[in-house]
Short mmCIF file of C-alpha atoms in Angstrom, two decimals:
data_model
loop_
_atom_site.label_atom_id
_atom_site.label_comp_id
_atom_site.label_asym_id
_atom_site.label_seq_id
_atom_site.Cartn_x
_atom_site.Cartn_y
_atom_site.Cartn_z
CA ASP T 1 -20.18 21.36 -19.95
CA THR T 2 -16.67 20.33 -19.74
CA ALA T 3 -16.16 17.98 -15.99
CA VAL T 4 -12.61 19.01 -15.48
CA SER T 5 -11.05 21.92 -17.33
CA GLN T 6 -7.06 22.82 -17.11
CA THR T 7 -5.61 26.21 -18.75
CA PRO T 8 -3.68 26.81 -20.27
CA LYS T 9 -3.45 23.76 -22.83
CA TYR T 10 -0.19 24.72 -23.97
CA LEU T 11 2.53 26.42 -22.00
CA VAL T 12 6.19 27.21 -23.72
CA THR T 13 8.47 28.86 -21.20
CA GLN T 14 12.01 29.36 -20.55
CA MET T 15 14.22 27.47 -17.79
CA GLY T 16 14.32 29.35 -14.66
CA ASN T 17 10.77 30.83 -14.84
CA ASP T 18 7.52 30.42 -12.63
CA LYS T 19 4.46 29.16 -14.15
CA SER T 20 1.27 28.01 -12.70
CA ILE T 21 -1.58 25.33 -14.20
CA LYS T 22 -5.16 25.81 -13.26
CA CYS T 23 -8.01 23.00 -13.04
CA GLU T 24 -11.41 23.20 -12.16
CA GLN T 25 -13.88 20.26 -11.93
CA ASN T 26 -17.72 20.91 -12.11
CA LEU T 27 -18.24 17.32 -10.92
CA GLY T 28 -18.80 18.20 -7.33
CA HIS T 29 -16.03 15.37 -6.19
CA ASP T 30 -13.96 15.58 -3.00
CA THR T 31 -10.82 14.51 -4.53
CA MET T 32 -8.39 16.01 -7.07
CA TYR T 33 -5.32 14.99 -8.35
CA TRP T 34 -2.04 16.07 -10.47
CA TYR T 35 -0.29 13.55 -12.65
CA LYS T 36 2.84 13.94 -15.05
CA GLN T 37 3.00 12.12 -18.36
CA ASP T 38 6.75 12.29 -19.58
CA SER T 39 7.74 11.44 -23.02
CA LYS T 40 7.38 7.52 -22.58
CA LYS T 41 4.16 8.06 -21.77
CA PHE T 42 4.29 6.99 -18.18
CA LEU T 43 1.31 8.60 -16.27
CA LYS T 44 2.48 8.98 -12.80
CA ILE T 45 0.69 10.62 -9.86
CA MET T 46 2.32 13.62 -8.16
CA PHE T 47 -0.43 14.77 -5.68
CA SER T 48 -3.82 14.65 -4.43
CA TYR T 49 -6.18 17.06 -2.23
CA ASN T 50 -9.19 15.86 -0.26
CA ASN T 51 -11.47 18.67 0.34
CA LYS T 52 -8.67 21.03 0.17
CA GLU T 53 -6.15 18.93 2.20
CA LEU T 54 -3.18 17.17 1.07
CA ILE T 55 -3.36 13.11 1.34
CA ILE T 56 -0.89 12.32 -1.52
CA ASN T 57 2.30 13.55 -1.91
CA GLU T 58 4.70 11.64 -4.22
CA THR T 59 8.30 12.20 -4.41
CA VAL T 60 8.10 15.20 -6.40
CA PRO T 61 10.79 18.10 -6.24
CA ASN T 62 9.69 21.00 -4.02
CA ARG T 63 9.54 23.45 -6.71
CA PHE T 64 6.33 22.06 -7.40
CA SER T 65 3.68 23.30 -4.94
CA PRO T 66 -0.18 22.29 -4.97
CA LYS T 67 -2.51 24.51 -4.03
CA SER T 68 -6.34 23.69 -3.63
CA PRO T 69 -8.27 27.21 -2.61
CA ASP T 70 -11.60 24.92 -2.49
CA LYS T 71 -12.67 21.71 -3.46
CA ALA T 72 -13.19 22.56 -7.03
CA HIS T 73 -10.03 23.59 -8.10
CA LEU T 74 -6.84 22.50 -7.61
CA ASN T 75 -3.75 24.55 -9.02
CA LEU T 76 -0.01 23.68 -9.73
CA HIS T 77 2.88 25.80 -9.40
CA ILE T 78 6.33 25.57 -10.52
CA ASN T 79 9.03 27.39 -9.52
CA SER T 80 12.90 27.62 -11.35
CA LEU T 81 11.69 25.71 -14.17
CA GLU T 82 13.95 22.95 -15.46
CA LEU T 83 14.20 21.08 -18.92
CA GLY T 84 12.92 17.80 -17.23
CA ASP T 85 9.84 19.29 -16.41
CA SER T 86 8.91 19.25 -19.85
CA ALA T 87 6.00 17.07 -19.97
CA VAL T 88 2.12 16.54 -20.22
CA TYR T 89 0.38 17.49 -16.76
CA PHE T 90 -3.38 16.21 -16.13
CA CYS T 91 -5.34 17.06 -13.82
CA ALA T 92 -8.12 14.57 -12.48
CA SER T 93 -10.93 14.09 -9.82
CA SER T 94 -12.75 11.62 -8.06
CA GLN T 95 -15.68 11.37 -5.86
CA ALA T 96 -14.12 9.88 -2.50
CA GLU T 97 -10.53 9.72 -1.30
CA THR T 98 -10.32 5.90 -0.99
CA GLY T 99 -12.26 2.81 -2.67
CA ALA T 100 -12.36 1.56 -6.22
CA ASP T 101 -13.61 5.20 -7.59
CA THR T 102 -13.01 6.10 -11.16
CA GLN T 103 -11.18 9.34 -12.12
CA TYR T 104 -12.31 11.85 -14.57
CA PHE T 105 -9.28 13.66 -15.98
CA GLY T 106 -8.65 16.93 -17.77
CA PRO T 107 -7.51 17.31 -21.05
CA GLY T 108 -3.72 17.93 -20.25
CA THR T 109 -1.46 21.01 -20.02
CA ARG T 110 1.53 20.22 -22.59
CA LEU T 111 4.65 22.26 -21.03
CA THR T 112 7.63 22.89 -22.95
CA VAL T 113 10.76 24.36 -20.93
CA LEU T 114 13.40 25.84 -23.37
CA SER U 1 8.68 -3.14 -5.63
CA GLN U 2 5.36 -3.25 -7.81
CA LYS U 3 5.53 -3.48 -11.08
CA ILE U 4 2.89 -3.02 -14.04
CA GLU U 5 3.15 -4.66 -17.25
CA GLN U 6 1.38 -3.95 -20.51
CA ASN U 7 1.99 -6.04 -23.64
CA SER U 8 3.88 -4.72 -26.45
CA GLU U 9 4.07 -0.88 -27.43
CA ALA U 10 1.50 -1.29 -30.57
CA LEU U 11 -1.22 -3.81 -31.66
CA ASN U 12 -2.49 -4.06 -35.15
CA ILE U 13 -5.69 -5.92 -35.70
CA GLN U 14 -8.05 -5.81 -38.78
CA GLU U 15 -11.76 -4.17 -38.31
CA GLY U 16 -13.97 -6.90 -37.22
CA LYS U 17 -11.40 -9.05 -35.12
CA THR U 18 -11.18 -9.28 -31.36
CA ALA U 19 -8.26 -7.24 -29.74
CA THR U 20 -6.95 -8.62 -26.61
CA LEU U 21 -4.52 -6.48 -24.33
CA THR U 22 -2.52 -7.77 -21.36
CA CYS U 23 -1.85 -6.37 -18.32
CA ASN U 24 0.54 -8.14 -15.57
CA TYR U 25 1.63 -6.97 -12.47
CA THR U 26 3.93 -8.41 -9.97
CA ASN U 27 4.84 -7.97 -6.16
CA TYR U 28 1.41 -6.88 -5.62
CA SER U 29 -2.28 -8.00 -4.80
CA PRO U 30 -4.44 -5.11 -5.58
CA ALA U 31 -8.07 -5.29 -4.64
CA TYR U 32 -9.57 -3.87 -7.97
CA LEU U 33 -7.82 -3.09 -11.46
CA GLN U 34 -9.22 -0.36 -13.83
CA TRP U 35 -8.77 0.21 -17.66
CA TYR U 36 -8.70 3.61 -19.10
CA ARG U 37 -8.47 4.57 -22.86
CA GLN U 38 -6.28 7.82 -24.11
CA ASP U 39 -6.50 9.05 -27.38
CA PRO U 40 -3.74 11.51 -28.71
CA GLY U 41 -3.66 14.89 -26.98
CA ARG U 42 -6.65 13.90 -24.52
CA GLY U 43 -6.68 12.67 -20.84
CA PRO U 44 -7.48 9.18 -20.25
CA VAL U 45 -11.02 8.26 -19.92
CA PHE U 46 -12.35 5.43 -17.63
CA LEU U 47 -13.59 2.25 -19.28
CA LEU U 48 -13.96 -0.36 -16.84
CA LEU U 49 -13.23 -1.57 -13.58
CA ILE U 50 -12.76 -5.02 -12.17
CA ARG U 51 -12.52 -6.17 -8.55
CA GLU U 52 -10.25 -9.08 -7.38
CA ASN U 53 -13.58 -11.19 -6.56
CA GLU U 54 -14.76 -11.14 -9.97
CA LYS U 55 -13.53 -12.98 -12.88
CA GLU U 56 -14.93 -11.06 -15.91
CA LYS U 57 -16.82 -8.05 -16.35
CA ARG U 58 -18.23 -6.73 -19.30
CA LYS U 59 -19.56 -3.62 -21.00
CA GLU U 60 -21.07 -3.78 -24.83
CA ARG U 61 -18.09 -4.85 -26.81
CA LEU U 62 -15.55 -4.85 -24.05
CA LYS U 63 -14.88 -7.39 -21.60
CA VAL U 64 -11.97 -7.56 -18.92
CA THR U 65 -10.81 -10.72 -16.68
CA PHE U 66 -9.09 -10.46 -13.73
CA ASP U 67 -7.00 -13.76 -13.02
CA THR U 68 -5.26 -13.13 -9.42
CA THR U 69 -3.62 -16.17 -9.56
CA LEU U 70 -1.62 -15.30 -12.73
CA LYS U 71 -1.54 -11.62 -11.58
CA GLN U 72 -2.85 -10.71 -15.09
CA SER U 73 -5.82 -9.00 -16.65
CA LEU U 74 -7.09 -9.39 -20.31
CA PHE U 75 -8.93 -6.62 -22.00
CA HIS U 76 -11.01 -7.64 -25.11
CA ILE U 77 -12.61 -5.42 -27.52
CA THR U 78 -15.03 -7.77 -29.67
CA ALA U 79 -15.70 -6.52 -33.14
CA SER U 80 -12.78 -3.72 -33.10
CA GLN U 81 -13.48 -0.80 -35.43
CA PRO U 82 -11.16 1.65 -36.45
CA ALA U 83 -12.61 4.35 -33.73
CA ASP U 84 -11.30 1.92 -31.21
CA SER U 85 -8.14 3.04 -32.01
CA ALA U 86 -6.10 4.37 -28.89
CA THR U 87 -3.92 3.45 -26.42
CA TYR U 88 -5.27 1.41 -23.41
CA LEU U 89 -4.11 1.95 -19.90
CA CYS U 90 -4.36 -0.46 -16.86
CA ALA U 91 -4.34 1.11 -13.46
CA LEU U 92 -4.07 -0.75 -10.04
CA PRO U 93 -4.52 0.98 -6.61
CA LEU U 94 -1.67 1.59 -4.62
CA GLY U 95 -2.07 2.61 -0.92
CA GLY U 96 -5.32 3.97 0.84
CA TYR U 97 -5.83 6.98 -1.01
CA ASN U 98 -7.15 6.13 -4.60
CA LYS U 99 -3.73 6.38 -5.69
CA LEU U 100 -3.40 4.54 -9.16
CA ILE U 101 -0.36 3.44 -10.61
CA PHE U 102 -0.77 3.01 -14.52
CA GLY U 103 0.89 0.87 -16.87
CA ALA U 104 2.70 2.35 -19.87
CA GLY U 105 -0.20 1.61 -21.78
CA THR U 106 -0.92 -0.54 -25.34
CA ARG U 107 -1.44 1.25 -28.60
CA LEU U 108 -4.13 -0.20 -30.49
CA ALA U 109 -4.36 0.62 -33.83
CA VAL U 110 -7.54 -1.26 -36.08
CA HIS U 111 -7.46 -1.06 -39.57
CA PRO U 112 -10.17 -1.06 -41.68
#
């Protein structure tokens, strides 16, 4: 039974399009995250939600908008896609929003913008 | 600004030997440090967490040390196996909200 799942696994699209990536966790965690891993393999946090409230919002273009309909889901919508948005996007979750807490990652969504 | 550095892009070792990976950080005093494993095409998987008041942590063939004076963590895999081949990431918290900053990772290749 998958703990953190993401859809789709691969996303290929044209510049200028709008796309969404969905994430669901069945661990009963309160906190969820979106990370971006670029071609150099750096994993960088983008957003974090705790119980549907935004608690971390890094310096990310406002074309990226996270949405959390409930604490088990955190979706990422990207408007006007650009070439530089090509990367692997990982969703993660943890029990708490603070403290030394393990993060559980999803399998990733590889986004390719042509 | 805070920096995390992990040693070399790839570490090649023979099966059965001990692999040692390094994580150095600067301008920072983290309360804890985590190590994750990432296989190609997969998300990172948590391995170990060590707190600033702990010198060493072990889990099966894995051992992590944390030297807050040197600002360094060492990650050891003893009796390494080809199945240990992966990229290993160290991560430190920055700020109050469980925000992790990851190193670029060290790719380990264990050869039979």
